[in-house]
PDB file of C-alpha atoms in Angstrom:
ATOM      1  CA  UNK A   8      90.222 114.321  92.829  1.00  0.00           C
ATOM      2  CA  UNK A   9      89.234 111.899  90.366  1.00  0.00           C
ATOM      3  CA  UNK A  10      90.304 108.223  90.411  1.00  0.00           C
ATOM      4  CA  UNK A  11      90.624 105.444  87.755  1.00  0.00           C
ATOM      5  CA  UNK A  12      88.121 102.869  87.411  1.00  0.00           C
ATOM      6  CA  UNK A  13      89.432  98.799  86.089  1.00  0.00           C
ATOM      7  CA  UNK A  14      88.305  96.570  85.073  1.00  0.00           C
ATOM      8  CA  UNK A  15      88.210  93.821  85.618  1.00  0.00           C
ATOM      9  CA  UNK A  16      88.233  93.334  89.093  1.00  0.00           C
ATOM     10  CA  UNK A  17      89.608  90.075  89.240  1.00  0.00           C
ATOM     11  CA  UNK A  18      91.501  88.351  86.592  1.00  0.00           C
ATOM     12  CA  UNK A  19      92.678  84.319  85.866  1.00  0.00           C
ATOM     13  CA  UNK A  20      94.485  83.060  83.322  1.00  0.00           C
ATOM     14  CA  UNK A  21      97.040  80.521  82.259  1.00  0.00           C
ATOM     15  CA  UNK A  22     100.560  80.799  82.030  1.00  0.00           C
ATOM     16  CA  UNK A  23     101.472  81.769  78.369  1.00  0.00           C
ATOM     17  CA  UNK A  24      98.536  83.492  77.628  1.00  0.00           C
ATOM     18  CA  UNK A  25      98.053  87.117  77.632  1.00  0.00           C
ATOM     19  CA  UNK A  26      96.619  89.202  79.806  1.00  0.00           C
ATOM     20  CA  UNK A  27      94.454  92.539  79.354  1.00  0.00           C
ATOM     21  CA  UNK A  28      93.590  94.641  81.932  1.00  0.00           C
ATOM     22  CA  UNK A  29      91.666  98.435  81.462  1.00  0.00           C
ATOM     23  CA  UNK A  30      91.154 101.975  83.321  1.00  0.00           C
ATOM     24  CA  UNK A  31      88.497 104.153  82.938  1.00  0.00           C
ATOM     25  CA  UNK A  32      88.757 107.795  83.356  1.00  0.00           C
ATOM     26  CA  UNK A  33      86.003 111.247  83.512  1.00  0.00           C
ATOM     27  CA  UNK A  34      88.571 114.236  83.270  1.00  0.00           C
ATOM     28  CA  UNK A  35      91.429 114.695  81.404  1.00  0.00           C
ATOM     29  CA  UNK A  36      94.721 114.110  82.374  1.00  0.00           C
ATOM     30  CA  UNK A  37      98.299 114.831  81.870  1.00  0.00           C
ATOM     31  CA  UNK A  38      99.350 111.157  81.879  1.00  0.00           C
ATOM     32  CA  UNK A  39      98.587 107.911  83.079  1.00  0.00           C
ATOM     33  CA  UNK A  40     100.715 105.264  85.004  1.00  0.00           C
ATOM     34  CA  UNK A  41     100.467 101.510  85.554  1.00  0.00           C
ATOM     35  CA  UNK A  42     102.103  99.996  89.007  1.00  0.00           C
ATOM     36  CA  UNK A  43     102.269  96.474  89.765  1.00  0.00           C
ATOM     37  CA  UNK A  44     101.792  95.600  93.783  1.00  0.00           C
ATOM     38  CA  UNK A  45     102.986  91.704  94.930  1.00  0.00           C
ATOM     39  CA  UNK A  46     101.096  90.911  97.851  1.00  0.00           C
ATOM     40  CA  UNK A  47     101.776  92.779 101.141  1.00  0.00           C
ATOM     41  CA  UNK A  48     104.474  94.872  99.718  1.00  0.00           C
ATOM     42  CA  UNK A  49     104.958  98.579  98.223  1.00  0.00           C
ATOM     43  CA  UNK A  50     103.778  99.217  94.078  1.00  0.00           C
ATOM     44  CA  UNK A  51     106.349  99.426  91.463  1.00  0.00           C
ATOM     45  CA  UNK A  52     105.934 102.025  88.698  1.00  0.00           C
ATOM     46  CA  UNK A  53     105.796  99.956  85.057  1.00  0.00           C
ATOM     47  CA  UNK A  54     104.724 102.308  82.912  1.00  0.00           C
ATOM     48  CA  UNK A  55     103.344 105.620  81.780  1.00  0.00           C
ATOM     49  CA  UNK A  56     101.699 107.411  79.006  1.00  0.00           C
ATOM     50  CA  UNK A  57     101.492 110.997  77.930  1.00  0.00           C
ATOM     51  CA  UNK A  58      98.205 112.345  76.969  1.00  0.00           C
ATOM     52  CA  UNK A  59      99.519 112.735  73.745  1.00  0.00           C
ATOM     53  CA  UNK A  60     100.543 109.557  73.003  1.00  0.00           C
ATOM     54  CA  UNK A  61      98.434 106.564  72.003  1.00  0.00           C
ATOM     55  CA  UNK A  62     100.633 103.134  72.491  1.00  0.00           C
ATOM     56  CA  UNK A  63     103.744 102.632  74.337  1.00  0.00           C
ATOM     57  CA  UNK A  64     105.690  99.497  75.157  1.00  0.00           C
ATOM     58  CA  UNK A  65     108.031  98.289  77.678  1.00  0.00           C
ATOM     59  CA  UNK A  66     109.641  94.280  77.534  1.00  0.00           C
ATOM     60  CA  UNK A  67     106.123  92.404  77.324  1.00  0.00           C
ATOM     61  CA  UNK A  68     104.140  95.011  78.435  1.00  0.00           C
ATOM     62  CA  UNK A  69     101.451  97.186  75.937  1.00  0.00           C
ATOM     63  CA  UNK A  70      99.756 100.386  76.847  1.00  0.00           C
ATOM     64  CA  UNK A  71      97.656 102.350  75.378  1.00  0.00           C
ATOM     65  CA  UNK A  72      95.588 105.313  75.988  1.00  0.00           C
ATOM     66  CA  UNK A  73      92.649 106.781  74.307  1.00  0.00           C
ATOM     67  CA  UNK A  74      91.957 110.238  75.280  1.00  0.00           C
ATOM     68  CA  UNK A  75      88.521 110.532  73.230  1.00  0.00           C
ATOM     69  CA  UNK A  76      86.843 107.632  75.370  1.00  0.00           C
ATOM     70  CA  UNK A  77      88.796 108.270  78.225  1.00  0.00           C
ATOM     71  CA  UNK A  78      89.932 105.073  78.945  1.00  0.00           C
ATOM     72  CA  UNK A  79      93.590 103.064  78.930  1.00  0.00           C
ATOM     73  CA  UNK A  80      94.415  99.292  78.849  1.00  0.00           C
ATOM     74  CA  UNK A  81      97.286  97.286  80.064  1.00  0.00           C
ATOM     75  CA  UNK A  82      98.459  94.150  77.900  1.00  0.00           C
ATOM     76  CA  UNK A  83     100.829  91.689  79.171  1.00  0.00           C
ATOM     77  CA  UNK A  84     101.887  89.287  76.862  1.00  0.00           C
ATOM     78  CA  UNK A  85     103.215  85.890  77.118  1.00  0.00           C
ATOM     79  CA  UNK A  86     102.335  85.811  80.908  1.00  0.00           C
ATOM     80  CA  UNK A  87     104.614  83.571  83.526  1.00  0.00           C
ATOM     81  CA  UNK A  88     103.398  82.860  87.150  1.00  0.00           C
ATOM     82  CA  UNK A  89     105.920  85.673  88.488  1.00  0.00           C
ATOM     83  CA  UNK A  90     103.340  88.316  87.174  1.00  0.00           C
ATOM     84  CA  UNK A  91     101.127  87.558  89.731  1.00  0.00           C
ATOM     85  CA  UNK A  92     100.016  90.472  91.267  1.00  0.00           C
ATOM     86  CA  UNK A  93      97.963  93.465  91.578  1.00  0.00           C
ATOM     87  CA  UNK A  94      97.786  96.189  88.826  1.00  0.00           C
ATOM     88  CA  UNK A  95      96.774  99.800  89.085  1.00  0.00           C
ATOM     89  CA  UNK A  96      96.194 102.593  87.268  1.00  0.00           C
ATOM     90  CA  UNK A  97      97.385 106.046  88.708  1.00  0.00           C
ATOM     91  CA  UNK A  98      95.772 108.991  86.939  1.00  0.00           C
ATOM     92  CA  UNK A  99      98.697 112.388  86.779  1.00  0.00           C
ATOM     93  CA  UNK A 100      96.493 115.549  86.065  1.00  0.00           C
ATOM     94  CA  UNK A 101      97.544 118.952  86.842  1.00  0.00           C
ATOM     95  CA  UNK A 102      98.493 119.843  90.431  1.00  0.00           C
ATOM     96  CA  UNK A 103     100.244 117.522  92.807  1.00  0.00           C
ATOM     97  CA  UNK A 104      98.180 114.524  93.329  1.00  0.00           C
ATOM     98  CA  UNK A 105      98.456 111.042  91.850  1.00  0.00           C
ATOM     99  CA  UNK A 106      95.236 108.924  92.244  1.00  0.00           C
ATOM    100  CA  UNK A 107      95.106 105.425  92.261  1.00  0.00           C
ATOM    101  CA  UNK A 108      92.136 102.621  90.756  1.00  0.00           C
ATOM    102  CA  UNK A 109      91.005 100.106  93.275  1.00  0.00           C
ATOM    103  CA  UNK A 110      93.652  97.640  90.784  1.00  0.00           C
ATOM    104  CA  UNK A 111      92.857  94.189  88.908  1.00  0.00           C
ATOM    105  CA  UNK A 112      93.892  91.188  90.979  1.00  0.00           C
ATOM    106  CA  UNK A 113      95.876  89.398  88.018  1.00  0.00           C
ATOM    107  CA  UNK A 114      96.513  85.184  88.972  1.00  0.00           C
ATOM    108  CA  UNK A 115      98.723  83.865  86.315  1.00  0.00           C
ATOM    109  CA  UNK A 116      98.439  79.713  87.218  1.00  0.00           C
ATOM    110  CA  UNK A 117     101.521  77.623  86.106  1.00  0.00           C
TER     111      UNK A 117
ATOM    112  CA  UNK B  24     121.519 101.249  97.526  1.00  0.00           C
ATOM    113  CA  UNK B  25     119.156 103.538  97.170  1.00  0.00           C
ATOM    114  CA  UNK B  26     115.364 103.786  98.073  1.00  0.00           C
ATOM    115  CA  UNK B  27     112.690 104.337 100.660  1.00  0.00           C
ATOM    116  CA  UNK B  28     112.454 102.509 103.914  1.00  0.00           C
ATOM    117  CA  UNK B  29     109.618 102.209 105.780  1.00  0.00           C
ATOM    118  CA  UNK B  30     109.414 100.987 109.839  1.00  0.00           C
ATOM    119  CA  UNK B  31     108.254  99.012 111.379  1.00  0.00           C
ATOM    120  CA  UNK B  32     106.970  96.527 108.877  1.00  0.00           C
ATOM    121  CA  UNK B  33     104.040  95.805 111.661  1.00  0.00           C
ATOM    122  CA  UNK B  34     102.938  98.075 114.463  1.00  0.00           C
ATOM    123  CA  UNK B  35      99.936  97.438 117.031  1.00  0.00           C
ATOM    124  CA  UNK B  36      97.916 100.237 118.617  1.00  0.00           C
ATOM    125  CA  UNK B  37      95.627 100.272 121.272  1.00  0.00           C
ATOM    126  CA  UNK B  38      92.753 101.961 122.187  1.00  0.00           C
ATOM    127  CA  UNK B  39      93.801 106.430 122.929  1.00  0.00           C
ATOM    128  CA  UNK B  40      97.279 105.668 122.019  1.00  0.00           C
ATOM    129  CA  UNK B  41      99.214 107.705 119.349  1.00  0.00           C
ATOM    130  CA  UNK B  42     101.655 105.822 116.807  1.00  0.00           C
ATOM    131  CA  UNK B  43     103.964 106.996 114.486  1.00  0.00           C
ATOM    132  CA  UNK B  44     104.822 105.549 111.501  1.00  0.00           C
ATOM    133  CA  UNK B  45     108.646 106.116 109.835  1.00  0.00           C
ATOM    134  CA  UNK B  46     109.626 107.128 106.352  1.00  0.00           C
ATOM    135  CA  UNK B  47     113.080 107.491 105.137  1.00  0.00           C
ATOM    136  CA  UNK B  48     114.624 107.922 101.534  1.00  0.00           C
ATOM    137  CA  UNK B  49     117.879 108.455 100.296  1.00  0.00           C
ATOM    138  CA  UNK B  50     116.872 109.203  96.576  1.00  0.00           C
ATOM    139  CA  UNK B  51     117.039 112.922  97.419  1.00  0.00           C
ATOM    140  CA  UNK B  52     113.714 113.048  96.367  1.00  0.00           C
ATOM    141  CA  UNK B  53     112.151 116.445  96.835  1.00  0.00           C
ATOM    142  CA  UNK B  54     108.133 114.888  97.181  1.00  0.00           C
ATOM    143  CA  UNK B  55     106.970 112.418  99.703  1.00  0.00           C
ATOM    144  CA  UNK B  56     103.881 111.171 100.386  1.00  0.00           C
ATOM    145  CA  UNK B  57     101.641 108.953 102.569  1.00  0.00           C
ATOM    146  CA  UNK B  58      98.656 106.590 101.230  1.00  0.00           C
ATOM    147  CA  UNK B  59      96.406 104.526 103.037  1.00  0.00           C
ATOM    148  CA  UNK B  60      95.153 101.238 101.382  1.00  0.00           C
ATOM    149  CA  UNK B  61      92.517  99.133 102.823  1.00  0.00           C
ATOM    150  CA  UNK B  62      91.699  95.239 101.845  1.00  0.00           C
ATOM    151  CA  UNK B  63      90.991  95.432  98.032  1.00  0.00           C
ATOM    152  CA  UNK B  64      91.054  98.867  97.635  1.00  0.00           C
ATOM    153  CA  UNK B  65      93.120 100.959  95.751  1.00  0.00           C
ATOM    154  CA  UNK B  66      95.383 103.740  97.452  1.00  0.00           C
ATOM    155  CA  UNK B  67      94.207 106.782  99.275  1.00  0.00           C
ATOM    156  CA  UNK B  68      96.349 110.269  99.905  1.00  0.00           C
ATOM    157  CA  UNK B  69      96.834 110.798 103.871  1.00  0.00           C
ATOM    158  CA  UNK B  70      99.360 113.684 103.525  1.00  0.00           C
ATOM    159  CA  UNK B  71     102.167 114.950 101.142  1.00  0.00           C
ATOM    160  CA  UNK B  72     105.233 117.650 101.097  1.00  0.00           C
ATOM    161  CA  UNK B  73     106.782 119.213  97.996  1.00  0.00           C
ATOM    162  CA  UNK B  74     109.641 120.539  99.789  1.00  0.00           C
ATOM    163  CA  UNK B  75     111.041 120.835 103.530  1.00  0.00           C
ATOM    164  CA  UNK B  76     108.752 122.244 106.421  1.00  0.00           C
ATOM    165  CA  UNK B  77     105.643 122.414 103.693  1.00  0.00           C
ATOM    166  CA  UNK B  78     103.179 119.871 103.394  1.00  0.00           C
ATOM    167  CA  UNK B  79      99.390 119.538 102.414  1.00  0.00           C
ATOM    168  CA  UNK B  80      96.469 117.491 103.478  1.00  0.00           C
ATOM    169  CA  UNK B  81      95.459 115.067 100.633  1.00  0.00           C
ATOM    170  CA  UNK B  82      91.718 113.370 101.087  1.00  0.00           C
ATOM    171  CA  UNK B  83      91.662 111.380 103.926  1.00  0.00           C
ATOM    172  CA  UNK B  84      93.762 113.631 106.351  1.00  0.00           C
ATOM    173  CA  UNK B  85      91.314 113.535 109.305  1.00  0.00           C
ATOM    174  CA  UNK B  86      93.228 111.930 112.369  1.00  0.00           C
ATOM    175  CA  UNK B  87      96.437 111.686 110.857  1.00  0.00           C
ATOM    176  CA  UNK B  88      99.214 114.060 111.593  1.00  0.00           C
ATOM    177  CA  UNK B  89     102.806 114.241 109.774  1.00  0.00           C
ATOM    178  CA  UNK B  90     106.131 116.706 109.557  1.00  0.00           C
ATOM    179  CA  UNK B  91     109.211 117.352 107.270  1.00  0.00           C
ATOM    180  CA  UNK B  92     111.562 118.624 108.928  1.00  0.00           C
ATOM    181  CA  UNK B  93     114.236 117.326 106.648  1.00  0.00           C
ATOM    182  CA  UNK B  94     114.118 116.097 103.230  1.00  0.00           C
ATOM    183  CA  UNK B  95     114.892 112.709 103.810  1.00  0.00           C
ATOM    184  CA  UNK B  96     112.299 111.990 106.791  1.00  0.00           C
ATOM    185  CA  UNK B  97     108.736 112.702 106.667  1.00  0.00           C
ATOM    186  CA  UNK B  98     107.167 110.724 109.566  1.00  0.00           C
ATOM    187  CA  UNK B  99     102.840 109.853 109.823  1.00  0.00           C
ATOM    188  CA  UNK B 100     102.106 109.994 113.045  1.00  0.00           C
ATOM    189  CA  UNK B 101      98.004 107.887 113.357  1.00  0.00           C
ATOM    190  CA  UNK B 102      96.681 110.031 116.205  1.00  0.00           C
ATOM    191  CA  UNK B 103      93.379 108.759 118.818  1.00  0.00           C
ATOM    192  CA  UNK B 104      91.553 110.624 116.582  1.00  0.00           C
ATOM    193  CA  UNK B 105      91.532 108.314 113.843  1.00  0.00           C
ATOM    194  CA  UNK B 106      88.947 105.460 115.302  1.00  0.00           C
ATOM    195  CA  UNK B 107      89.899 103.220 111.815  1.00  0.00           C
ATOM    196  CA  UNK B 108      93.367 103.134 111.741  1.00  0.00           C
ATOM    197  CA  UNK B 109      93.776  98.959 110.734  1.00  0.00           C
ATOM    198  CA  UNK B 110      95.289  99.391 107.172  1.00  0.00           C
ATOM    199  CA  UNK B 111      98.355  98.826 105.277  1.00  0.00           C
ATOM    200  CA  UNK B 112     100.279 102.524 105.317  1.00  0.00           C
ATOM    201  CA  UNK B 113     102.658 103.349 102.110  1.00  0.00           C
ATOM    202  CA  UNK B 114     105.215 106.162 101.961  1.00  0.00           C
ATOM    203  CA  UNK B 115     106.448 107.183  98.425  1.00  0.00           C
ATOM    204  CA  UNK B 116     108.142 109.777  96.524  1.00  0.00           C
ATOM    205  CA  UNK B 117     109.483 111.483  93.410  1.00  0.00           C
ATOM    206  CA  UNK B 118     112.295 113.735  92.659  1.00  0.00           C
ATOM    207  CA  UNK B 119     109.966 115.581  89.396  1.00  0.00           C
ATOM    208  CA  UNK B 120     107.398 118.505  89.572  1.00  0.00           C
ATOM    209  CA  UNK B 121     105.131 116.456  87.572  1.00  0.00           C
ATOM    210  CA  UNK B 122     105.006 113.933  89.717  1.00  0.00           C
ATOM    211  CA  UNK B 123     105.576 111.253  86.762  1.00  0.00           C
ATOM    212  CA  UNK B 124     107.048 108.057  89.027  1.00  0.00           C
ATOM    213  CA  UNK B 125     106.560 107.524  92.642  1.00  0.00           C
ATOM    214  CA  UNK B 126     108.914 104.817  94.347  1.00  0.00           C
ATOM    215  CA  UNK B 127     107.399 103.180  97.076  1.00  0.00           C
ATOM    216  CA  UNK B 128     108.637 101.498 100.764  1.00  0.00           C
ATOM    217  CA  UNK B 129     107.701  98.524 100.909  1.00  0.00           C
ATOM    218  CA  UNK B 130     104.510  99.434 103.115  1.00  0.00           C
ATOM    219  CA  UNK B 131     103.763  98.965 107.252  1.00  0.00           C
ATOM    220  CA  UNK B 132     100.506  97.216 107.972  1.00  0.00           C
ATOM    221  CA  UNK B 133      98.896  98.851 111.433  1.00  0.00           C
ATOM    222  CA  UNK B 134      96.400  96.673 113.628  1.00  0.00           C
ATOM    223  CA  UNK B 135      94.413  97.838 116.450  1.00  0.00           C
ATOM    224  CA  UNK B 136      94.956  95.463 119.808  1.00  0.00           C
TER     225      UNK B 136
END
């Protein structure tokens, strides 16, 4: 099964700035999900995008997918220190499987 | 409230012994599944079940062992076999066919003595 690629690995920025993060993909897909992990606990699901669908948006979060290049980013505007964290993309193709990126580690300093 | 509990938050092994891991929801989910994630690394698939008393072998399967026997339970059981079992174990599941938003326990992170 295929899995996501970020980038970038590793990510620091300042409180109040934004934040892009992206996921890289080789086959296509049904849909695409974002998860946020704080350390040494389970992910949460943020978002997700249909394959037919170019931009959705959710509070201060931005996605959007496009399905020529294959690739998705994650925006998070405004950031605070709370969205510390890791982020991953989860690629939903046909069948039963949900594969997960290796994530961006995001550090938001106050 | 409702959601997925996973125990014990930290189990030890030692060398030939069998563990087993615990997964419970009360979402009346229909999936479950298990992942593996290692320092860094993104998430792996151990094992899932669509329904009761069926379940499938995802990609790293060797050395792990599970069973549904009802819908709210599906215990991992880390046999001898697997010689690399230090990693931080996630249960998860959905109540959709298309698999569209997994909820996640909040993970049990398994060290060898």
């Amino acid at each position: 099964s295929q899995q996501g690629e970020e980038d970038p690995q590793a990510l620091s920025i300042q409180e109040g700035e934004n934040a892009t993060m992206n996921c890289s993909y080789k086959t296509s897909i049904n849909n695409l999900q974002w998860y946020r992990q704080n350390s040494g606990r389970g992910l949460v699901h943020l978002i997700l995008i249909r394959s037919n669908e170019r931009e959705k948006h959710s509070g201060r979060l931005r996605v959007t997918l496009d399905t020529s290049k294959k690739s998705s980013s994650l925006l998070i505007t405004a950031s605070r220190a709370a969205d510390t964290a890791s982020y991953f993309c989860a690629l939903g193709s046909s069948g039963s499987r949900l594969t997960f990126g290796e994530g961006t580690q995001l550090t938001v300093n106050p | 409230d409702g959601g997925i509990t996973q125990s014990p938050k930290y189990l030890f092994r030692k060398e030939g012994q069998n563990v087993t891991l615990s997964c419970e929801q009360n979402l009346n989910h229909d999936a479950m599944y298990w992942y593996r994630q290692d320092p860094g690394q993104g998430l792996r698939l151990i094992y899932y079940s669509q329904i009761v008393n069926d379940f499938q072998k995802g990609d790293i399967a060797e050395g792990y062992s599970v069973s549904r026997e009802k819908k709210e339970s599906f215990p991992l059981t880390v046999t001898s076999a697997q010689k690399n079992p230090t990693a931080f174990y996630l249960c998860a599941s959905t109540s959709d066919g298309r698999k569209e938003k997994l909820f996640f326990g909040s993970g049990t992170q398994l060290s060898v003595l």
